[in-house]
Amino acid sequence: MNLKGKSFLTLLDYSKEEIEYLLNLSSRLKTMKRQGKPHRYLEGKNVVLLFQKDSTRTRCAFESGANDLGMGVTYLGPSGSQMGKKESVKDTARVLGRMYEGIQFRGYKHSDVEALAEHSGVPVWNGLTDLYHPTQVLADFLTVQEELGKLQGVKFAYVGDARNNMGNSLMVGSAKLGLHFTAVAPKDVWPDEALVEKCMKLAEASGGSITLTEDKWGGTREADVVYTDVWVSMGEPEDVWRSRIAALNDYQVDEALMKNAGDQAIFMHCLPAFHGIDTEIGAQIAETFKNEYPRVQNGEMEVTDAVIESPQSKVFEEAENRMHTIKAVMLATMSDDYEIQ
Ligand code: CP
Ligand code: NVA
């Protein structure tokens, strides 16, 4: 398998075998990290991390991962570069491609990450756009594999905003790797029809399936994985909160929904998650909507605190796996010269 020079923009660009290769590489890098074995395969190289939106996990996974691989890292935050304001994405790509061997981009328009990949001449990694969040899916699938021992045939229920970057990317990943993906959501937030059709075709080939349903009990029954994400994503206007809570509050992942799935089910969330009033936004939403929508009165939105804190929850294993999987993506796309025992 040689992925050197290939960008990582969406899992649609990767075959089943390539994704499995990256998961396997992640797992081996994780073992090396756990055993304290150095893996500075990319010594002397440099990467730049461009962020138009904030991040904890993605930034830290890229930074610590690049450091472990022996590389230098530059972080450019939402207000830290000329890009977009005084300089086009195309010009930025051509400048950064002359100084760095790899570029991470997190932002709004998916066309921006595509432009960086087209014009920089180096591998570009999508650290989240409005459309896709593919590095998160690698971490999620590594976690599923570790917890359940397989991916093929896993019953994966995605509950909530099914047309955001996570809903889209998990559906694509499931279609590629043969999982049975069910989007459990009101019709208003079902994923784009053309993408659903594409994924259904891919699922036919992989032995998986794609189902969309509004029925939260039927859609989560006997699921192996119950997954949710925030109801309002980064970059969406504040005034969508009201209609989104109205649409999704009945789809909150609570203990009753986990019980409906069964004891075998694990709970997953890409994080950050709203499950209490100990965040600014959590407290503010609870205060504004507590009378109209009692479910959110304690700052619990897409998931309750009891579910996040339950033994079924694997959210922190998942977060750790961001680093191991992102490391694998950087290594495989920047080099074809590494030997891992
Ligand atoms: N899951 C995820 O991408 O988290 P950050 O926004 O903290 O990077
Ligand atoms: N859908 C979320 C994912 C965060 C990791 C967002 O875009 O804000």
Coordinates of C-alpha atoms and ligand atoms in Angstrom, one line a residue:
M1 CA 0.0 0.0 0.0
N2 CA 1.5 3.3 -1.0
L3 CA -0.4 6.5 -0.1
K4 CA 2.6 8.9 -0.4
G5 CA 1.5 12.3 -1.8
K6 CA -2.2 11.6 -1.4
S7 CA -4.4 14.1 0.3
F8 CA -7.0 13.1 2.9
L9 CA -10.1 15.2 2.2
T10 CA -13.0 12.8 2.4
L11 CA -13.2 9.0 2.8
L12 CA -15.0 9.0 -0.6
D13 CA -11.5 9.2 -2.1
Y14 CA -10.2 6.2 -0.2
S15 CA -10.9 2.5 -0.9
K16 CA -11.9 0.0 1.7
E17 CA -8.4 -1.5 1.7
E18 CA -6.7 1.9 2.0
I19 CA -8.9 2.8 5.0
E20 CA -8.2 -0.6 6.6
Y21 CA -4.5 -0.1 6.0
L22 CA -4.7 3.3 7.9
L23 CA -6.6 1.7 10.8
N24 CA -4.0 -1.1 11.0
L25 CA -1.2 1.4 10.9
S26 CA -2.9 3.5 13.6
S27 CA -3.1 0.5 15.8
R28 CA 0.5 -0.3 15.4
L29 CA 1.6 3.3 16.1
K30 CA -0.6 3.2 19.2
T31 CA 1.2 0.1 20.5
M32 CA 4.6 1.8 19.9
K33 CA 3.4 4.8 21.8
R34 CA 2.2 2.7 24.7
Q35 CA 5.5 0.8 24.8
G36 CA 7.5 4.0 24.7
K37 CA 9.2 3.0 21.4
P38 CA 10.4 6.1 19.4
H39 CA 8.8 6.5 16.0
R40 CA 10.5 9.6 14.5
Y41 CA 10.0 8.4 10.9
L42 CA 9.5 12.0 9.6
E43 CA 12.5 13.7 11.2
G44 CA 13.4 17.0 9.5
K45 CA 10.0 17.6 7.9
N46 CA 7.6 20.3 8.8
V47 CA 3.8 20.6 8.8
V48 CA 1.5 23.6 9.1
L49 CA -1.9 23.5 10.7
L50 CA -4.4 26.1 9.4
F51 CA -7.5 26.6 11.6
Q52 CA -10.4 28.9 10.7
K53 CA -12.4 27.3 13.5
D54 CA -11.4 26.4 17.1
S55 CA -10.3 23.0 18.2
T56 CA -9.0 21.0 21.1
R57 CA -8.7 17.4 19.9
T58 CA -7.8 17.9 16.2
R59 CA -5.1 20.5 16.9
C60 CA -3.6 18.6 19.8
A61 CA -3.7 15.3 17.8
F62 CA -1.8 16.9 14.9
E63 CA 0.7 18.7 17.1
S64 CA 1.5 15.8 19.4
G65 CA 1.4 13.3 16.5
A66 CA 3.8 15.4 14.4
N67 CA 6.1 15.8 17.4
D68 CA 6.2 12.0 18.0
L69 CA 7.0 11.6 14.3
G70 CA 9.9 14.0 14.7
M71 CA 8.5 16.9 12.8
G72 CA 8.3 20.6 13.3
V73 CA 4.8 22.2 13.5
T74 CA 3.4 25.7 12.8
Y75 CA -0.1 26.5 14.1
L76 CA -2.0 29.3 12.3
G77 CA -5.3 30.1 14.2
P78 CA -8.5 31.7 13.0
S79 CA -6.8 35.2 13.0
G80 CA -3.3 34.1 12.4
S81 CA -2.7 34.3 8.7
Q82 CA -3.4 36.4 5.6
M83 CA -5.5 33.6 4.1
G84 CA -9.0 34.7 3.0
K85 CA -8.5 38.3 4.0
K86 CA -5.6 39.6 1.9
E87 CA -4.6 36.4 0.2
S88 CA -6.5 33.8 -1.8
V89 CA -6.6 30.1 -0.8
K90 CA -4.8 29.3 -4.1
D91 CA -1.9 31.7 -3.4
T92 CA -1.7 30.5 0.3
A93 CA -1.5 27.0 -1.0
R94 CA 1.4 27.8 -3.3
V95 CA 3.3 29.6 -0.5
L96 CA 2.8 27.0 2.2
G97 CA 3.6 24.1 -0.3
R98 CA 7.1 25.6 -0.7
M99 CA 7.8 25.7 3.1
Y100 CA 6.0 22.6 4.5
E101 CA 5.7 18.9 3.6
G102 CA 2.1 18.7 4.7
I103 CA -0.9 21.0 5.4
Q104 CA -3.8 20.5 7.8
F105 CA -6.9 22.6 7.2
R106 CA -10.0 23.1 9.4
G107 CA -12.6 25.6 8.1
Y108 CA -15.9 26.3 6.5
K109 CA -16.0 25.6 2.8
H110 CA -15.0 22.1 1.6
S111 CA -13.9 23.8 -1.7
D112 CA -11.1 25.5 0.3
V113 CA -9.5 22.3 1.4
E114 CA -9.8 21.0 -2.1
A115 CA -8.1 24.2 -3.5
L116 CA -5.3 23.7 -1.0
A117 CA -4.8 20.2 -2.1
E118 CA -4.9 21.1 -5.8
H119 CA -2.4 24.0 -5.6
S120 CA 0.0 23.2 -2.8
G121 CA 1.8 20.2 -4.2
V122 CA 1.9 18.5 -0.8
P123 CA -0.6 16.2 1.0
V124 CA -3.4 18.2 2.6
W125 CA -5.5 16.7 5.5
N126 CA -9.1 17.8 6.2
G127 CA -9.4 18.5 9.9
L128 CA -13.1 19.4 9.5
T129 CA -15.1 21.4 6.9
D130 CA -18.8 22.1 6.9
L131 CA -19.2 18.9 4.8
Y132 CA -16.8 16.3 6.2
H133 CA -14.7 15.3 9.2
P134 CA -12.8 12.2 7.9
T135 CA -10.0 12.0 10.5
Q136 CA -12.7 11.8 13.2
V137 CA -14.2 8.7 11.5
L138 CA -10.8 6.9 11.5
A139 CA -10.6 7.4 15.2
D140 CA -14.2 6.3 15.7
F141 CA -13.7 3.2 13.6
L142 CA -10.5 2.3 15.4
T143 CA -12.5 2.6 18.7
V144 CA -15.3 0.4 17.4
Q145 CA -12.8 -2.2 16.2
E146 CA -11.1 -2.2 19.6
E147 CA -14.3 -2.4 21.6
L148 CA -16.4 -4.8 19.4
G149 CA -13.6 -6.7 17.6
K150 CA -15.0 -5.9 14.1
L151 CA -16.4 -3.3 11.7
Q152 CA -18.0 -5.4 9.1
G153 CA -21.7 -5.9 9.9
V154 CA -21.7 -3.6 13.0
K155 CA -25.1 -1.9 13.6
F156 CA -24.3 1.8 13.8
A157 CA -27.1 4.2 14.9
Y158 CA -26.3 7.9 14.3
V159 CA -28.8 9.9 16.3
G160 CA -29.4 13.7 15.8
D161 CA -28.2 16.2 13.2
A162 CA -27.7 13.7 10.4
R163 CA -26.7 16.2 7.6
N164 CA -23.7 17.7 9.3
N165 CA -20.1 16.9 8.7
M166 CA -20.2 13.9 11.2
G167 CA -23.4 12.5 9.9
N168 CA -22.1 12.7 6.3
S169 CA -18.6 11.2 7.1
L170 CA -19.9 8.4 9.3
M171 CA -22.3 7.4 6.6
V172 CA -19.5 7.4 4.0
G173 CA -17.2 5.4 6.2
S174 CA -19.9 2.9 7.1
A175 CA -20.7 2.5 3.4
K176 CA -17.1 1.8 2.5
L177 CA -16.4 -0.6 5.4
G178 CA -19.6 -2.6 5.4
L179 CA -21.3 -1.3 8.6
H180 CA -25.1 -1.1 8.8
F181 CA -25.6 2.7 9.2
T182 CA -28.9 4.1 10.4
A183 CA -29.5 7.8 10.6
V184 CA -32.1 8.4 13.3
A185 CA -33.4 11.9 12.8
P186 CA -36.3 14.0 11.8
K187 CA -36.6 14.3 8.0
D188 CA -35.6 18.0 8.1
V189 CA -32.0 17.0 9.0
W190 CA -31.6 13.9 6.9
P191 CA -28.4 13.9 4.8
D192 CA -28.3 15.1 1.2
E193 CA -30.1 12.8 -1.1
A194 CA -27.3 12.5 -3.7
L195 CA -24.8 11.5 -1.0
V196 CA -27.3 9.0 0.4
E197 CA -27.6 7.4 -3.0
K198 CA -23.9 7.3 -3.5
C199 CA -23.5 5.6 -0.1
M200 CA -26.2 3.1 -0.8
K201 CA -24.3 2.0 -3.9
L202 CA -21.1 1.7 -1.9
A203 CA -22.8 -0.2 0.8
E204 CA -24.1 -2.7 -1.7
A205 CA -20.6 -3.5 -2.7
S206 CA -19.2 -3.7 0.9
G207 CA -22.1 -5.7 2.4
G208 CA -23.3 -2.8 4.6
S209 CA -26.5 -0.8 4.4
I210 CA -27.8 2.7 4.8
T211 CA -31.2 3.4 6.4
L212 CA -32.8 6.7 7.3
T213 CA -35.6 6.8 9.9
E214 CA -37.5 9.2 12.1
D215 CA -38.3 6.3 14.5
K216 CA -35.8 6.6 17.4
W217 CA -36.9 3.4 19.1
G218 CA -36.8 1.3 16.0
G219 CA -33.7 2.9 14.7
T220 CA -31.6 2.3 17.8
R221 CA -33.0 -1.2 18.8
E222 CA -30.2 -3.7 19.2
A223 CA -27.6 -1.2 17.8
D224 CA -24.0 -2.0 18.5
V225 CA -23.1 1.7 18.5
V226 CA -25.2 4.7 19.4
Y227 CA -23.5 7.8 18.2
T228 CA -24.5 11.5 18.5
D229 CA -23.0 14.9 17.8
V230 CA -23.9 18.5 18.7
W231 CA -27.2 19.9 17.5
V232 CA -25.6 23.1 16.2
S233 CA -22.2 22.9 14.5
M234 CA -19.4 25.4 14.5
G235 CA -20.1 28.2 12.0
E236 CA -23.9 28.0 12.1
P237 CA -25.7 31.2 13.2
E238 CA -26.8 31.4 16.8
D239 CA -30.4 31.9 15.9
V240 CA -30.7 28.2 14.6
W241 CA -30.6 27.0 18.3
R242 CA -34.4 27.4 18.8
S243 CA -35.5 25.5 15.7
R244 CA -32.8 22.8 16.2
I245 CA -33.8 22.2 19.8
A246 CA -37.4 22.0 18.7
A247 CA -36.5 19.4 16.0
L248 CA -34.0 17.4 18.0
N249 CA -34.8 17.5 21.7
D250 CA -36.8 14.3 21.4
Y251 CA -33.7 12.7 19.9
Q252 CA -31.5 13.3 23.0
V253 CA -29.5 10.2 23.8
D254 CA -30.6 9.4 27.3
E255 CA -30.7 6.3 29.5
A256 CA -34.0 5.1 28.0
L257 CA -32.6 5.2 24.5
M258 CA -29.4 3.3 25.5
K259 CA -31.6 0.7 27.3
N260 CA -33.6 0.4 24.1
A261 CA -30.4 -0.3 22.2
G262 CA -29.3 -2.9 24.8
D263 CA -26.4 -3.7 27.1
Q264 CA -24.2 -4.6 24.3
A265 CA -24.3 -1.1 22.8
I266 CA -21.5 1.4 23.2
F267 CA -22.0 5.1 23.2
M268 CA -19.9 7.4 21.1
H269 CA -19.6 11.1 20.4
C270 CA -16.8 13.0 18.6
L271 CA -16.8 15.7 21.4
P272 CA -17.1 18.4 22.5
A273 CA -20.5 17.4 24.0
F274 CA -23.1 19.5 25.8
H275 CA -24.0 17.4 28.9
G276 CA -24.2 20.0 31.7
I277 CA -24.2 23.6 32.7
D278 CA -20.4 23.8 33.2
T279 CA -19.8 25.4 29.8
E280 CA -20.8 29.0 28.8
I281 CA -23.1 27.8 26.0
G282 CA -24.6 24.9 28.0
A283 CA -25.5 27.3 30.8
Q284 CA -26.9 29.9 28.4
I285 CA -29.0 27.4 26.4
A286 CA -30.4 25.9 29.7
E287 CA -31.4 29.3 31.0
T288 CA -33.0 30.4 27.7
F289 CA -35.0 27.2 26.9
K290 CA -35.5 25.5 30.3
N291 CA -39.3 26.2 30.4
E292 CA -40.1 25.4 26.8
Y293 CA -37.9 22.3 26.6
P294 CA -37.4 20.7 30.0
R295 CA -34.9 18.1 28.6
V296 CA -32.3 20.9 28.2
Q297 CA -32.8 22.4 31.7
N298 CA -29.6 21.0 33.1
G299 CA -27.5 21.9 30.0
E300 CA -27.9 18.4 28.7
M301 CA -28.6 18.6 25.0
E302 CA -27.7 15.8 22.5
V303 CA -26.7 13.5 25.3
T304 CA -27.4 13.3 29.1
D305 CA -24.6 13.4 31.6
A306 CA -25.6 9.9 32.9
V307 CA -25.0 8.4 29.4
I308 CA -21.6 10.2 28.9
E309 CA -20.5 9.0 32.4
S310 CA -21.8 5.4 32.0
P311 CA -19.6 2.4 31.4
Q312 CA -21.1 2.1 27.9
S313 CA -19.5 5.4 27.0
K314 CA -16.3 5.2 25.0
V315 CA -15.9 8.9 24.3
F316 CA -12.5 9.3 25.8
E317 CA -11.0 6.2 24.2
E318 CA -12.3 7.7 21.0
A319 CA -10.7 11.1 21.7
E320 CA -7.3 9.4 22.4
N321 CA -7.6 7.6 19.1
R322 CA -7.6 10.9 17.3
M323 CA -3.9 11.1 17.9
H324 CA -3.0 7.6 16.8
T325 CA -5.1 7.8 13.6
I326 CA -4.0 11.3 12.6
K327 CA -0.4 10.1 13.1
A328 CA -1.0 7.2 10.7
V329 CA -2.5 9.6 8.1
M330 CA 0.5 11.9 8.2
L331 CA 3.0 9.1 8.1
A332 CA 1.3 7.1 5.2
T333 CA 0.7 10.2 3.1
M334 CA 4.2 11.8 3.7
S335 CA 6.4 8.8 3.3
D336 CA 6.8 5.3 1.8
D337 CA 9.9 4.6 3.8
Y338 CA 8.9 3.3 7.3
E339 CA 9.3 -0.1 8.8
I340 CA 6.9 -0.9 11.7
Q341 CA 7.3 -4.2 13.6
Ligands
CP1 N1 -13.8 16.1 17.7 C1 -13.1 17.2 17.3 O1 -12.8 17.4 16.1 O2 -12.8 18.0 18.3 P1 -12.1 19.4 18.3 O3 -13.1 20.4 17.7 O4 -11.7 19.7 19.7 O5 -10.9 19.3 17.4
NVA2 N1 -20.4 18.8 13.9 C1 -19.5 19.4 14.8 C2 -18.3 18.5 14.9 C3 -17.3 19.0 15.9 C4 -16.1 18.1 16.0 C5 -19.1 20.8 14.3 O1 -18.8 20.9 13.1 O2 -19.0 21.7 15.1

